[in-house]
């Protein structure tokens, strides 16, 4: 067995080794084999560099090339092992490498064999030389090798990826031109299929367990890897999935002692282990239920979103692209961001599966790459997210152009230049433009008088049909008055649907307030405190309290928030005012009551009642500020309704805490 002479190899930290010949199993690339031979038979510069993405088969090509030339030998150099000597010594060794390769050839070949036998040096990932002795953009290691290459001292085969070649090799034109370029492209699907079949035959001949697999499944592997795994190339990525599928079925075979077969479910399992869901883990019905539960007063949006969900699940989609692309338009605080969170929860199990890019953070042309890199970096591990492009009209147009490619091709580049697939994502863009048109729709529909604004009527459909073109025109032509923030029509057309969000009706605001209050109560319950809201009142009760109001089955606090808190600035904040009110008014009052009890050493295992302060517009004409108050009833009094009613209506927070 041929070996590199120990005396020489020791000087190189044993970074040199004889390369194994291939088994003659390579499929395709016959033309590249011929090109490699031509390059290495050049009289003055017998050196070649193989360029291609990781996994395209550069090393396999060299192994096949050696297999076809049995009298030829390659010595492989491991740059990182050599680099362990330290930069200065490593660079010194590189400067003598080609001369020592001649000595290795003389030591390994007898004189009579030299005419028939040839030796070559193979340097995989040659770009790694760049970082040794780097100064002012020049690499001492590359400079050390450059002279020997120029003189053709010894034939060299190098290999690197396209990206690293452009980044680290082309910066030194003199080094670059020493090599003949051989560009390797990923094989066609038909060639990949042959490679997979050949690999299965090899495993079978090696007497390894191979589950049953048909050609249809092999083709599915190729299609799925092309769609989902965008940061690798074939045949490597299809071979990896095939090997993973065989391993999975082999485990089942060993556990259950029965023959197995690779099916679509096997592939779904293997892809899921790598962070891809080729089949949705939830049903269309479940997703629609989550959206309907959380989005109130938006019957048009619910209808269009429901239609899109059905299309995603029940018609064939292009797996290379995002699962859904939706453009949500309407004034602020009407449920657009909540819709994105609902999608994250429904599809991916948590509201936190949401990647938000605020348009105002990407307002310069130079931000286009930053936006792409931010998304790409986030996709490196967890590929299942909702990507929210919030207030898209505030983004620079160059940023929008970058998003267009992302939507069209289903890929984005991270900060390392690696392409990441985003076809397991949902892309949602939002805009607050065209608010005046939606306000007119609200007035035409008399939404504030409707008892159930969640019902989609023929009148609303007709009104939207009449005004949709105006909304599109406002988005793409007009923008905000005095601000050049229109959205390019070609960007808007990238989205499957334009989904309208109407200003919220009063009933809807009250229902949202109730939801948020119940959420607060649940959070406090987890901390061990029992908070209660006033009882829900009937429509008849509300007609007595607030004549001609649309309220039914809702409590006083929720209506107070809808009438007196949100309504005062609904056009600029919408339902966001509810969150702000709870954070800035209710929570501090609740915390203060609890703190006072704690500081006095009194128990907190009774009931905390949330009620109005008596200044709601439907309770008083005093014009004093409407607010909530929080009252505590000890456990000994929680069944005394007369006492509770007296406390809630006649005693202020301070007076009650003093008595409690």
PDB file of N, CA, C and O in Angstrom, residues 399-423:
ATOM      1  N   UNK A 399     -35.876  47.852  -0.569  1.00  0.00           N
ATOM      2  CA  UNK A 399     -36.208  46.772   0.357  1.00  0.00           C
ATOM      3  C   UNK A 399     -37.353  45.942  -0.211  1.00  0.00           C
ATOM      4  O   UNK A 399     -37.344  44.707  -0.147  1.00  0.00           O
ATOM      5  N   UNK A 400     -38.345  46.622  -0.790  1.00  0.00           N
ATOM      6  CA  UNK A 400     -39.484  45.899  -1.376  1.00  0.00           C
ATOM      7  C   UNK A 400     -39.038  45.029  -2.545  1.00  0.00           C
ATOM      8  O   UNK A 400     -39.543  43.921  -2.724  1.00  0.00           O
ATOM      9  N   UNK A 401     -38.086  45.529  -3.351  1.00  0.00           N
ATOM     10  CA  UNK A 401     -37.584  44.723  -4.467  1.00  0.00           C
ATOM     11  C   UNK A 401     -36.944  43.433  -3.954  1.00  0.00           C
ATOM     12  O   UNK A 401     -37.088  42.370  -4.564  1.00  0.00           O
ATOM     13  N   UNK A 402     -36.228  43.527  -2.832  1.00  0.00           N
ATOM     14  CA  UNK A 402     -35.639  42.321  -2.240  1.00  0.00           C
ATOM     15  C   UNK A 402     -36.704  41.347  -1.773  1.00  0.00           C
ATOM     16  O   UNK A 402     -36.570  40.133  -1.943  1.00  0.00           O
ATOM     17  N   UNK A 403     -37.783  41.879  -1.202  1.00  0.00           N
ATOM     18  CA  UNK A 403     -38.886  41.015  -0.773  1.00  0.00           C
ATOM     19  C   UNK A 403     -39.540  40.326  -1.971  1.00  0.00           C
ATOM     20  O   UNK A 403     -40.012  39.181  -1.862  1.00  0.00           O
ATOM     21  N   UNK A 404     -39.605  41.016  -3.105  1.00  0.00           N
ATOM     22  CA  UNK A 404     -40.236  40.434  -4.293  1.00  0.00           C
ATOM     23  C   UNK A 404     -39.519  39.155  -4.718  1.00  0.00           C
ATOM     24  O   UNK A 404     -40.153  38.138  -5.011  1.00  0.00           O
ATOM     25  N   UNK A 405     -38.186  39.202  -4.728  1.00  0.00           N
ATOM     26  CA  UNK A 405     -37.429  37.995  -5.097  1.00  0.00           C
ATOM     27  C   UNK A 405     -37.663  36.894  -4.068  1.00  0.00           C
ATOM     28  O   UNK A 405     -37.803  35.719  -4.415  1.00  0.00           O
ATOM     29  N   UNK A 406     -37.725  37.302  -2.799  1.00  0.00           N
ATOM     30  CA  UNK A 406     -37.944  36.343  -1.723  1.00  0.00           C
ATOM     31  C   UNK A 406     -39.263  35.607  -1.918  1.00  0.00           C
ATOM     32  O   UNK A 406     -39.349  34.382  -1.754  1.00  0.00           O
ATOM     33  N   UNK A 407     -40.307  36.337  -2.285  1.00  0.00           N
ATOM     34  CA  UNK A 407     -41.622  35.731  -2.480  1.00  0.00           C
ATOM     35  C   UNK A 407     -41.643  34.879  -3.750  1.00  0.00           C
ATOM     36  O   UNK A 407     -42.183  33.769  -3.764  1.00  0.00           O
ATOM     37  N   UNK A 408     -41.022  35.394  -4.827  1.00  0.00           N
ATOM     38  CA  UNK A 408     -41.042  34.677  -6.105  1.00  0.00           C
ATOM     39  C   UNK A 408     -40.314  33.339  -6.033  1.00  0.00           C
ATOM     40  O   UNK A 408     -40.783  32.330  -6.554  1.00  0.00           O
ATOM     41  N   UNK A 409     -39.126  33.351  -5.398  1.00  0.00           N
ATOM     42  CA  UNK A 409     -38.261  32.179  -5.449  1.00  0.00           C
ATOM     43  C   UNK A 409     -38.293  31.344  -4.176  1.00  0.00           C
ATOM     44  O   UNK A 409     -37.755  30.231  -4.148  1.00  0.00           O
ATOM     45  N   UNK A 410     -38.877  31.895  -3.106  1.00  0.00           N
ATOM     46  CA  UNK A 410     -38.930  31.142  -1.864  1.00  0.00           C
ATOM     47  C   UNK A 410     -37.593  30.981  -1.176  1.00  0.00           C
ATOM     48  O   UNK A 410     -37.396  30.049  -0.387  1.00  0.00           O
ATOM     49  N   UNK A 411     -36.651  31.887  -1.467  1.00  0.00           N
ATOM     50  CA  UNK A 411     -35.331  31.812  -0.840  1.00  0.00           C
ATOM     51  C   UNK A 411     -34.893  33.199  -0.398  1.00  0.00           C
ATOM     52  O   UNK A 411     -35.363  34.213  -0.904  1.00  0.00           O
ATOM     53  N   UNK A 412     -33.989  33.216   0.568  1.00  0.00           N
ATOM     54  CA  UNK A 412     -33.424  34.456   1.066  1.00  0.00           C
ATOM     55  C   UNK A 412     -31.987  34.157   1.476  1.00  0.00           C
ATOM     56  O   UNK A 412     -31.674  33.053   1.907  1.00  0.00           O
ATOM     57  N   UNK A 413     -31.094  35.136   1.312  1.00  0.00           N
ATOM     58  CA  UNK A 413     -29.689  34.932   1.677  1.00  0.00           C
ATOM     59  C   UNK A 413     -29.423  35.426   3.092  1.00  0.00           C
ATOM     60  O   UNK A 413     -29.834  36.525   3.449  1.00  0.00           O
ATOM     61  N   UNK A 414     -28.723  34.613   3.869  1.00  0.00           N
ATOM     62  CA  UNK A 414     -28.384  35.049   5.218  1.00  0.00           C
ATOM     63  C   UNK A 414     -27.121  35.902   5.197  1.00  0.00           C
ATOM     64  O   UNK A 414     -26.575  36.206   4.130  1.00  0.00           O
ATOM     65  N   UNK A 415     -26.628  36.290   6.378  1.00  0.00           N
ATOM     66  CA  UNK A 415     -25.477  37.190   6.448  1.00  0.00           C
ATOM     67  C   UNK A 415     -24.185  36.529   5.987  1.00  0.00           C
ATOM     68  O   UNK A 415     -23.184  37.212   5.759  1.00  0.00           O
ATOM     69  N   UNK A 416     -24.197  35.204   5.827  1.00  0.00           N
ATOM     70  CA  UNK A 416     -23.029  34.486   5.303  1.00  0.00           C
ATOM     71  C   UNK A 416     -23.149  34.177   3.815  1.00  0.00           C
ATOM     72  O   UNK A 416     -22.320  33.460   3.257  1.00  0.00           O
ATOM     73  N   UNK A 417     -24.196  34.718   3.195  1.00  0.00           N
ATOM     74  CA  UNK A 417     -24.392  34.482   1.761  1.00  0.00           C
ATOM     75  C   UNK A 417     -25.013  33.142   1.434  1.00  0.00           C
ATOM     76  O   UNK A 417     -25.077  32.758   0.262  1.00  0.00           O
ATOM     77  N   UNK A 418     -25.483  32.412   2.450  1.00  0.00           N
ATOM     78  CA  UNK A 418     -26.090  31.093   2.224  1.00  0.00           C
ATOM     79  C   UNK A 418     -27.575  31.268   1.932  1.00  0.00           C
ATOM     80  O   UNK A 418     -28.269  32.009   2.635  1.00  0.00           O
ATOM     81  N   UNK A 419     -28.051  30.595   0.910  1.00  0.00           N
ATOM     82  CA  UNK A 419     -29.467  30.680   0.566  1.00  0.00           C
ATOM     83  C   UNK A 419     -30.298  29.793   1.486  1.00  0.00           C
ATOM     84  O   UNK A 419     -29.992  28.615   1.678  1.00  0.00           O
ATOM     85  N   UNK A 420     -31.333  30.396   2.078  1.00  0.00           N
ATOM     86  CA  UNK A 420     -32.212  29.674   2.992  1.00  0.00           C
ATOM     87  C   UNK A 420     -33.614  29.582   2.402  1.00  0.00           C
ATOM     88  O   UNK A 420     -34.128  30.557   1.845  1.00  0.00           O
ATOM     89  N   UNK A 421     -34.219  28.422   2.543  1.00  0.00           N
ATOM     90  CA  UNK A 421     -35.578  28.231   2.055  1.00  0.00           C
ATOM     91  C   UNK A 421     -36.577  28.873   3.010  1.00  0.00           C
ATOM     92  O   UNK A 421     -36.431  28.789   4.228  1.00  0.00           O
ATOM     93  N   UNK A 422     -37.598  29.521   2.464  1.00  0.00           N
ATOM     94  CA  UNK A 422     -38.669  30.068   3.297  1.00  0.00           C
ATOM     95  C   UNK A 422     -40.025  29.496   2.871  1.00  0.00           C
ATOM     96  O   UNK A 422     -41.058  30.124   3.085  1.00  0.00           O
ATOM     97  N   UNK A 423     -39.997  28.291   2.283  1.00  0.00           N
ATOM     98  CA  UNK A 423     -41.258  27.727   1.811  1.00  0.00           C
ATOM     99  C   UNK A 423     -42.062  27.055   2.914  1.00  0.00           C
ATOM    100  O   UNK A 423     -43.150  26.553   2.663  1.00  0.00           O
TER     101      UNK A 423
END
